[in-house]
Amino acid sequence: MKITSAEFVMSNSDVAKCPKGNIPEYAFIGRSNVGKSSLINMLTSRKSLAKTSGRPGKTQLINHFIINKYWHLVDLPGYGYARVSKSSKKTFQKFITDYFQQRKQLISAFVLIDIRHEPQPIDLEFMQWMGEKQIPFAIIFTKADKLKPKAIERHVEDYKNILLETWEETPNYFVTSSTKNLGKDELLNYIGQINADINSSK
Ligand code: GTP
Ligand code: MG
């Protein structure tokens, strides 16, 4: 799939106020600073469609973008960011869980994982929660430019092994780098194929 247009639609903190209608939707989630907004810019070939920052906690709202005038891409705030105020500090902020539980248009989530680190409990817990709620997701490993190919392979294997302790099979996964444009075609083709399947089953 080629992206021919990508436009910002709206930001809000209330899932009830997200765009109405039946536009297929894909959402990017993961820990603060994992590279969600950067990945969206990489996928859409737009430098600053989604706002990025070296400091965690940049994205604070649910941000909708319309792609090719046909599907929605959603940039979400990260979870597990400790430096937010006490009152809003929950492991997974409420409006993130509300979003996933209520958003009927959501076709698939992408859970982003920083490839450099060992599997982290918070990410595993989040995927567990998604599984329990039966929310479809794929994994996107980010920042692959920071590791050598052998280390990438090893970290992916470690992840697969830990997931297989609780899951019958591993979810689909992608290895990406926003700085190196790695994984872009694979991800866009994956989304394009799902959109095509939705269309042909109409
Ligand atoms: P929040 O909105 O705070 O939850 O963060 P986010 O997940 O949207 O992360 P963001 O895209 O803002 O990126 C965080 C930092 O990681 C920025 O300094 C990016 O430049 C950097 N970054 C993101 N993706 C990559 C990548 O693929 N490679 C490298 N080397 N750095 C990256
Ligand atoms: Mg962000």
PDB file of C-alpha atoms and ligand atoms in Angstrom:
ATOM      1  CA  MET A   1       0.000   0.000   0.000  1.00  0.00           C
ATOM      2  CA  LYS A   2       1.203   3.484  -0.871  1.00  0.00           C
ATOM      3  CA  ILE A   3       0.178   6.401   1.311  1.00  0.00           C
ATOM      4  CA  THR A   4      -1.068   9.214  -0.896  1.00  0.00           C
ATOM      5  CA  SER A   5      -2.637  11.385   1.794  1.00  0.00           C
ATOM      6  CA  ALA A   6      -2.336  11.690   5.566  1.00  0.00           C
ATOM      7  CA  GLU A   7      -4.218  14.352   7.490  1.00  0.00           C
ATOM      8  CA  PHE A   8      -4.751  15.153  11.127  1.00  0.00           C
ATOM      9  CA  VAL A   9      -8.411  14.805  12.133  1.00  0.00           C
ATOM     10  CA  MET A  10      -8.746  15.517  15.856  1.00  0.00           C
ATOM     11  CA  SER A  11      -7.314  15.073  19.341  1.00  0.00           C
ATOM     12  CA  ASN A  12      -9.284  14.315  22.465  1.00  0.00           C
ATOM     13  CA  SER A  13      -9.174  12.507  25.777  1.00  0.00           C
ATOM     14  CA  ASP A  14     -12.632  10.998  25.551  1.00  0.00           C
ATOM     15  CA  VAL A  15     -13.242   7.920  23.443  1.00  0.00           C
ATOM     16  CA  ALA A  16     -16.915   8.905  23.117  1.00  0.00           C
ATOM     17  CA  LYS A  17     -15.829  11.984  21.179  1.00  0.00           C
ATOM     18  CA  CYS A  18     -13.636  10.132  18.690  1.00  0.00           C
ATOM     19  CA  PRO A  19     -14.729  10.216  15.027  1.00  0.00           C
ATOM     20  CA  LYS A  20     -18.042   8.513  14.285  1.00  0.00           C
ATOM     21  CA  GLY A  21     -18.672   6.185  11.346  1.00  0.00           C
ATOM     22  CA  ASN A  22     -17.218   2.909  10.185  1.00  0.00           C
ATOM     23  CA  ILE A  23     -13.761   3.861   9.048  1.00  0.00           C
ATOM     24  CA  PRO A  24     -11.327   1.014   9.810  1.00  0.00           C
ATOM     25  CA  GLU A  25      -8.927   2.030  12.543  1.00  0.00           C
ATOM     26  CA  TYR A  26      -5.418   0.990  13.627  1.00  0.00           C
ATOM     27  CA  ALA A  27      -3.892   2.240  16.872  1.00  0.00           C
ATOM     28  CA  PHE A  28      -0.313   2.467  18.089  1.00  0.00           C
ATOM     29  CA  ILE A  29       0.328   1.844  21.755  1.00  0.00           C
ATOM     30  CA  GLY A  30       3.292   1.098  23.969  1.00  0.00           C
ATOM     31  CA  ARG A  31       5.435   2.634  26.649  1.00  0.00           C
ATOM     32  CA  SER A  32       6.202   6.312  26.648  1.00  0.00           C
ATOM     33  CA  ASN A  33       9.159   7.113  24.426  1.00  0.00           C
ATOM     34  CA  VAL A  34       9.081   3.761  22.619  1.00  0.00           C
ATOM     35  CA  GLY A  35       8.651   5.585  19.299  1.00  0.00           C
ATOM     36  CA  LYS A  36       4.909   5.519  18.493  1.00  0.00           C
ATOM     37  CA  SER A  37       4.711   9.030  17.064  1.00  0.00           C
ATOM     38  CA  SER A  38       7.990   8.627  15.176  1.00  0.00           C
ATOM     39  CA  LEU A  39       6.717   5.420  13.611  1.00  0.00           C
ATOM     40  CA  ILE A  40       3.559   7.175  12.425  1.00  0.00           C
ATOM     41  CA  ASN A  41       5.676   9.853  10.765  1.00  0.00           C
ATOM     42  CA  MET A  42       7.864   7.200   9.181  1.00  0.00           C
ATOM     43  CA  LEU A  43       4.862   5.257   7.848  1.00  0.00           C
ATOM     44  CA  THR A  44       3.232   8.363   6.411  1.00  0.00           C
ATOM     45  CA  SER A  45       6.514   9.895   5.180  1.00  0.00           C
ATOM     46  CA  ARG A  46       5.632  13.111   7.033  1.00  0.00           C
ATOM     47  CA  LYS A  47       8.275  14.704   9.231  1.00  0.00           C
ATOM     48  CA  SER A  48       5.990  15.997  11.936  1.00  0.00           C
ATOM     49  CA  LEU A  49       2.460  14.767  11.387  1.00  0.00           C
ATOM     50  CA  ALA A  50       2.598  13.277  14.885  1.00  0.00           C
ATOM     51  CA  LYS A  51       4.508  15.217  17.533  1.00  0.00           C
ATOM     52  CA  THR A  52       7.628  13.510  18.882  1.00  0.00           C
ATOM     53  CA  SER A  53      10.040  14.291  21.680  1.00  0.00           C
ATOM     54  CA  GLY A  54      13.147  12.924  23.336  1.00  0.00           C
ATOM     55  CA  ARG A  55      11.332  13.256  26.644  1.00  0.00           C
ATOM     56  CA  PRO A  56       8.679  10.685  27.558  1.00  0.00           C
ATOM     57  CA  GLY A  57       5.060  11.800  27.919  1.00  0.00           C
ATOM     58  CA  LYS A  58       4.867  13.875  24.737  1.00  0.00           C
ATOM     59  CA  THR A  59       1.624  12.467  23.355  1.00  0.00           C
ATOM     60  CA  GLN A  60      -1.126  13.116  25.887  1.00  0.00           C
ATOM     61  CA  LEU A  61      -4.300  12.629  23.869  1.00  0.00           C
ATOM     62  CA  ILE A  62      -5.982  10.249  21.437  1.00  0.00           C
ATOM     63  CA  ASN A  63      -4.938  11.587  18.013  1.00  0.00           C
ATOM     64  CA  HIS A  64      -6.769  10.538  14.859  1.00  0.00           C
ATOM     65  CA  PHE A  65      -5.245  10.798  11.404  1.00  0.00           C
ATOM     66  CA  ILE A  66      -7.042   9.883   8.195  1.00  0.00           C
ATOM     67  CA  ILE A  67      -4.946   7.989   5.676  1.00  0.00           C
ATOM     68  CA  ASN A  68      -5.736   7.808   1.948  1.00  0.00           C
ATOM     69  CA  LYS A  69      -9.155   9.189   2.885  1.00  0.00           C
ATOM     70  CA  TYR A  70     -10.040   5.631   3.851  1.00  0.00           C
ATOM     71  CA  TRP A  71      -8.572   4.442   7.171  1.00  0.00           C
ATOM     72  CA  HIS A  72      -7.725   5.916  10.536  1.00  0.00           C
ATOM     73  CA  LEU A  73      -4.380   5.726  12.194  1.00  0.00           C
ATOM     74  CA  VAL A  74      -4.353   6.579  15.903  1.00  0.00           C
ATOM     75  CA  ASP A  75      -1.471   7.904  17.977  1.00  0.00           C
ATOM     76  CA  LEU A  76      -1.965   7.290  21.691  1.00  0.00           C
ATOM     77  CA  PRO A  77      -0.158   8.427  24.821  1.00  0.00           C
ATOM     78  CA  GLY A  78       2.285   5.939  26.264  1.00  0.00           C
ATOM     79  CA  TYR A  79       1.645   3.863  29.332  1.00  0.00           C
ATOM     80  CA  GLY A  80       3.978   3.429  32.269  1.00  0.00           C
ATOM     81  CA  TYR A  81       5.163   7.000  32.340  1.00  0.00           C
ATOM     82  CA  ALA A  82       6.003   7.682  35.987  1.00  0.00           C
ATOM     83  CA  ARG A  83       6.435  11.441  35.872  1.00  0.00           C
ATOM     84  CA  VAL A  84       2.778  12.349  35.356  1.00  0.00           C
ATOM     85  CA  SER A  85       0.801  13.712  38.299  1.00  0.00           C
ATOM     86  CA  LYS A  86      -0.305  11.249  40.995  1.00  0.00           C
ATOM     87  CA  SER A  87      -3.998  11.522  40.161  1.00  0.00           C
ATOM     88  CA  SER A  88      -3.510  10.544  36.522  1.00  0.00           C
ATOM     89  CA  LYS A  89      -0.861   7.973  37.308  1.00  0.00           C
ATOM     90  CA  LYS A  90      -2.305   4.557  36.749  1.00  0.00           C
ATOM     91  CA  THR A  91      -0.349   1.734  35.192  1.00  0.00           C
ATOM     92  CA  PHE A  92      -2.474   2.008  32.067  1.00  0.00           C
ATOM     93  CA  GLN A  93      -4.238   5.360  32.038  1.00  0.00           C
ATOM     94  CA  LYS A  94      -7.994   4.988  32.077  1.00  0.00           C
ATOM     95  CA  PHE A  95      -8.645   6.584  28.749  1.00  0.00           C
ATOM     96  CA  ILE A  96      -6.263   4.176  27.091  1.00  0.00           C
ATOM     97  CA  THR A  97      -8.138   1.173  28.455  1.00  0.00           C
ATOM     98  CA  ASP A  98     -11.460   2.902  27.683  1.00  0.00           C
ATOM     99  CA  TYR A  99     -10.292   3.493  24.147  1.00  0.00           C
ATOM    100  CA  PHE A 100      -9.452  -0.179  23.578  1.00  0.00           C
ATOM    101  CA  GLN A 101     -12.571  -1.479  25.247  1.00  0.00           C
ATOM    102  CA  GLN A 102     -15.013   0.893  23.586  1.00  0.00           C
ATOM    103  CA  ARG A 103     -13.652   1.692  20.178  1.00  0.00           C
ATOM    104  CA  LYS A 104     -15.727  -0.499  17.865  1.00  0.00           C
ATOM    105  CA  GLN A 105     -13.947   0.728  14.740  1.00  0.00           C
ATOM    106  CA  LEU A 106     -10.602  -0.613  15.945  1.00  0.00           C
ATOM    107  CA  ILE A 107      -9.409  -3.365  13.604  1.00  0.00           C
ATOM    108  CA  SER A 108      -6.036  -3.961  15.155  1.00  0.00           C
ATOM    109  CA  ALA A 109      -3.694  -2.448  17.684  1.00  0.00           C
ATOM    110  CA  PHE A 110       0.054  -2.400  17.326  1.00  0.00           C
ATOM    111  CA  VAL A 111       1.945  -2.822  20.579  1.00  0.00           C
ATOM    112  CA  LEU A 112       5.340  -1.182  20.268  1.00  0.00           C
ATOM    113  CA  ILE A 113       8.329  -2.658  22.071  1.00  0.00           C
ATOM    114  CA  ASP A 114      11.811  -1.168  22.248  1.00  0.00           C
ATOM    115  CA  ILE A 115      13.969  -3.921  20.769  1.00  0.00           C
ATOM    116  CA  ARG A 116      16.950  -2.975  22.933  1.00  0.00           C
ATOM    117  CA  HIS A 117      15.500  -4.125  26.228  1.00  0.00           C
ATOM    118  CA  GLU A 118      14.748  -7.454  27.838  1.00  0.00           C
ATOM    119  CA  PRO A 119      11.011  -8.266  27.919  1.00  0.00           C
ATOM    120  CA  GLN A 120       9.496  -5.869  30.464  1.00  0.00           C
ATOM    121  CA  PRO A 121       6.662  -6.858  32.838  1.00  0.00           C
ATOM    122  CA  ILE A 122       4.565  -3.799  31.949  1.00  0.00           C
ATOM    123  CA  ASP A 123       4.527  -4.674  28.225  1.00  0.00           C
ATOM    124  CA  LEU A 124       3.789  -8.325  28.925  1.00  0.00           C
ATOM    125  CA  GLU A 125       0.966  -7.277  31.262  1.00  0.00           C
ATOM    126  CA  PHE A 126      -0.449  -4.973  28.644  1.00  0.00           C
ATOM    127  CA  MET A 127      -0.466  -7.726  26.027  1.00  0.00           C
ATOM    128  CA  GLN A 128      -2.006 -10.084  28.544  1.00  0.00           C
ATOM    129  CA  TRP A 129      -4.754  -7.532  29.159  1.00  0.00           C
ATOM    130  CA  MET A 130      -5.331  -7.139  25.404  1.00  0.00           C
ATOM    131  CA  GLY A 131      -5.587 -10.908  25.105  1.00  0.00           C
ATOM    132  CA  GLU A 132      -8.130 -11.136  27.908  1.00  0.00           C
ATOM    133  CA  LYS A 133     -10.212  -8.418  26.255  1.00  0.00           C
ATOM    134  CA  GLN A 134      -9.817 -10.163  22.885  1.00  0.00           C
ATOM    135  CA  ILE A 135      -8.441  -7.091  21.212  1.00  0.00           C
ATOM    136  CA  PRO A 136      -6.429  -8.074  18.130  1.00  0.00           C
ATOM    137  CA  PHE A 137      -2.867  -6.831  18.074  1.00  0.00           C
ATOM    138  CA  ALA A 138       0.491  -7.260  16.400  1.00  0.00           C
ATOM    139  CA  ILE A 139       3.867  -6.397  17.887  1.00  0.00           C
ATOM    140  CA  ILE A 140       6.163  -3.755  16.460  1.00  0.00           C
ATOM    141  CA  PHE A 141       9.754  -3.802  17.658  1.00  0.00           C
ATOM    142  CA  THR A 142      11.194  -0.279  17.426  1.00  0.00           C
ATOM    143  CA  LYS A 143      14.652   1.311  17.282  1.00  0.00           C
ATOM    144  CA  ALA A 144      16.246  -1.628  15.460  1.00  0.00           C
ATOM    145  CA  ASP A 145      18.939   0.777  14.199  1.00  0.00           C
ATOM    146  CA  LYS A 146      20.376   0.681  17.720  1.00  0.00           C
ATOM    147  CA  LEU A 147      21.289  -3.028  17.573  1.00  0.00           C
ATOM    148  CA  LYS A 148      23.333  -5.274  15.328  1.00  0.00           C
ATOM    149  CA  PRO A 149      21.429  -7.902  13.289  1.00  0.00           C
ATOM    150  CA  LYS A 150      22.490 -10.781  15.561  1.00  0.00           C
ATOM    151  CA  ALA A 151      21.307  -8.954  18.679  1.00  0.00           C
ATOM    152  CA  ILE A 152      18.001  -8.128  16.968  1.00  0.00           C
ATOM    153  CA  GLU A 153      17.499 -11.811  16.219  1.00  0.00           C
ATOM    154  CA  ARG A 154      18.341 -12.770  19.795  1.00  0.00           C
ATOM    155  CA  HIS A 155      16.004 -10.203  21.341  1.00  0.00           C
ATOM    156  CA  VAL A 156      13.136 -11.229  19.069  1.00  0.00           C
ATOM    157  CA  GLU A 157      13.719 -14.880  19.993  1.00  0.00           C
ATOM    158  CA  ASP A 158      13.733 -14.010  23.716  1.00  0.00           C
ATOM    159  CA  TYR A 159      10.440 -12.236  23.275  1.00  0.00           C
ATOM    160  CA  LYS A 160       8.872 -15.100  21.351  1.00  0.00           C
ATOM    161  CA  ASN A 161       9.943 -17.550  24.042  1.00  0.00           C
ATOM    162  CA  ILE A 162       8.486 -15.535  26.869  1.00  0.00           C
ATOM    163  CA  LEU A 163       5.216 -14.998  24.974  1.00  0.00           C
ATOM    164  CA  LEU A 164       4.925 -18.712  24.269  1.00  0.00           C
ATOM    165  CA  GLU A 165       4.841 -19.318  28.017  1.00  0.00           C
ATOM    166  CA  THR A 166       1.344 -17.819  28.083  1.00  0.00           C
ATOM    167  CA  TRP A 167       0.169 -17.735  24.447  1.00  0.00           C
ATOM    168  CA  GLU A 168      -0.449 -20.653  22.142  1.00  0.00           C
ATOM    169  CA  GLU A 169       1.179 -18.841  19.274  1.00  0.00           C
ATOM    170  CA  THR A 170       3.113 -15.622  18.952  1.00  0.00           C
ATOM    171  CA  PRO A 171       1.331 -12.624  17.496  1.00  0.00           C
ATOM    172  CA  ASN A 172       2.428 -11.215  14.139  1.00  0.00           C
ATOM    173  CA  TYR A 173       5.446  -9.020  14.621  1.00  0.00           C
ATOM    174  CA  PHE A 174       7.504  -6.461  12.727  1.00  0.00           C
ATOM    175  CA  VAL A 175      11.036  -5.183  13.245  1.00  0.00           C
ATOM    176  CA  THR A 176      11.256  -1.455  12.528  1.00  0.00           C
ATOM    177  CA  SER A 177      13.436   1.614  12.693  1.00  0.00           C
ATOM    178  CA  SER A 178      11.936   5.034  12.140  1.00  0.00           C
ATOM    179  CA  THR A 179      15.316   6.583  11.503  1.00  0.00           C
ATOM    180  CA  LYS A 180      16.217   3.954   8.879  1.00  0.00           C
ATOM    181  CA  ASN A 181      12.728   3.479   7.373  1.00  0.00           C
ATOM    182  CA  LEU A 182      12.974  -0.191   8.268  1.00  0.00           C
ATOM    183  CA  GLY A 183       9.792  -2.269   8.275  1.00  0.00           C
ATOM    184  CA  LYS A 184       7.744   0.395   6.521  1.00  0.00           C
ATOM    185  CA  ASP A 185       6.643  -1.616   3.460  1.00  0.00           C
ATOM    186  CA  GLU A 186       5.902  -4.707   5.546  1.00  0.00           C
ATOM    187  CA  LEU A 187       3.669  -2.772   7.922  1.00  0.00           C
ATOM    188  CA  LEU A 188       1.856  -0.844   5.215  1.00  0.00           C
ATOM    189  CA  ASN A 189       1.272  -4.018   3.225  1.00  0.00           C
ATOM    190  CA  TYR A 190      -0.046  -5.753   6.343  1.00  0.00           C
ATOM    191  CA  ILE A 191      -2.562  -2.958   6.976  1.00  0.00           C
ATOM    192  CA  GLY A 192      -3.368  -2.739   3.248  1.00  0.00           C
ATOM    193  CA  GLN A 193      -4.124  -6.467   3.138  1.00  0.00           C
ATOM    194  CA  ILE A 194      -6.462  -6.286   6.136  1.00  0.00           C
ATOM    195  CA  ASN A 195      -8.255  -3.316   4.573  1.00  0.00           C
ATOM    196  CA  ALA A 196      -8.606  -5.243   1.309  1.00  0.00           C
ATOM    197  CA  ASP A 197     -10.036  -8.246   3.176  1.00  0.00           C
ATOM    198  CA  ILE A 198     -12.552  -5.996   4.936  1.00  0.00           C
ATOM    199  CA  ASN A 199     -13.585  -4.525   1.602  1.00  0.00           C
ATOM    200  CA  SER A 200     -14.002  -7.861  -0.123  1.00  0.00           C
ATOM    201  CA  SER A 201     -16.155  -9.231   2.703  1.00  0.00           C
ATOM    202  CA  LYS A 202     -18.597  -6.311   2.436  1.00  0.00           C
TER     203      LYS A 202
HETATM  204  P1  GTP B   1       5.246   9.422  23.993  1.00  0.00           P
HETATM  205  O1  GTP B   1       4.394  10.234  23.059  1.00  0.00           O
HETATM  206  O2  GTP B   1       5.952  10.250  24.990  1.00  0.00           O
HETATM  207  O3  GTP B   1       4.526   8.270  24.581  1.00  0.00           O
HETATM  208  O4  GTP B   1       6.477   8.803  23.107  1.00  0.00           O
HETATM  209  P2  GTP B   1       6.433   8.073  21.691  1.00  0.00           P
HETATM  210  O5  GTP B   1       6.281   6.594  21.906  1.00  0.00           O
HETATM  211  O6  GTP B   1       5.465   8.707  20.761  1.00  0.00           O
HETATM  212  O7  GTP B   1       7.940   8.303  21.186  1.00  0.00           O
HETATM  213  P3  GTP B   1       8.467   9.358  20.109  1.00  0.00           P
HETATM  214  O8  GTP B   1       8.066   8.961  18.734  1.00  0.00           O
HETATM  215  O9  GTP B   1       8.137  10.731  20.563  1.00  0.00           O
HETATM  216  O10 GTP B   1      10.051   9.083  20.196  1.00  0.00           O
HETATM  217  C1  GTP B   1      10.743   9.127  21.424  1.00  0.00           C
HETATM  218  C2  GTP B   1      12.229   9.288  21.155  1.00  0.00           C
HETATM  219  O11 GTP B   1      12.751   8.129  20.517  1.00  0.00           O
HETATM  220  C3  GTP B   1      12.563  10.449  20.216  1.00  0.00           C
HETATM  221  O12 GTP B   1      13.747  11.048  20.674  1.00  0.00           O
HETATM  222  C4  GTP B   1      12.784   9.776  18.883  1.00  0.00           C
HETATM  223  O13 GTP B   1      13.645  10.504  18.034  1.00  0.00           O
HETATM  224  C5  GTP B   1      13.383   8.457  19.298  1.00  0.00           C
HETATM  225  N1  GTP B   1      13.090   7.402  18.324  1.00  0.00           N
HETATM  226  C6  GTP B   1      11.868   7.010  17.910  1.00  0.00           C
HETATM  227  N2  GTP B   1      11.947   6.010  17.008  1.00  0.00           N
HETATM  228  C7  GTP B   1      13.276   5.768  16.838  1.00  0.00           C
HETATM  229  C8  GTP B   1      14.010   4.841  16.042  1.00  0.00           C
HETATM  230  O14 GTP B   1      13.497   4.022  15.271  1.00  0.00           O
HETATM  231  N3  GTP B   1      15.373   4.883  16.168  1.00  0.00           N
HETATM  232  C9  GTP B   1      16.014   5.757  16.998  1.00  0.00           C
HETATM  233  N4  GTP B   1      17.340   5.698  17.055  1.00  0.00           N
HETATM  234  N5  GTP B   1      15.353   6.633  17.752  1.00  0.00           N
HETATM  235  C10 GTP B   1      14.004   6.654  17.683  1.00  0.00           C
HETATM  236 MG    MG B   2       4.019  10.088  21.116  1.00  0.00          MG
END
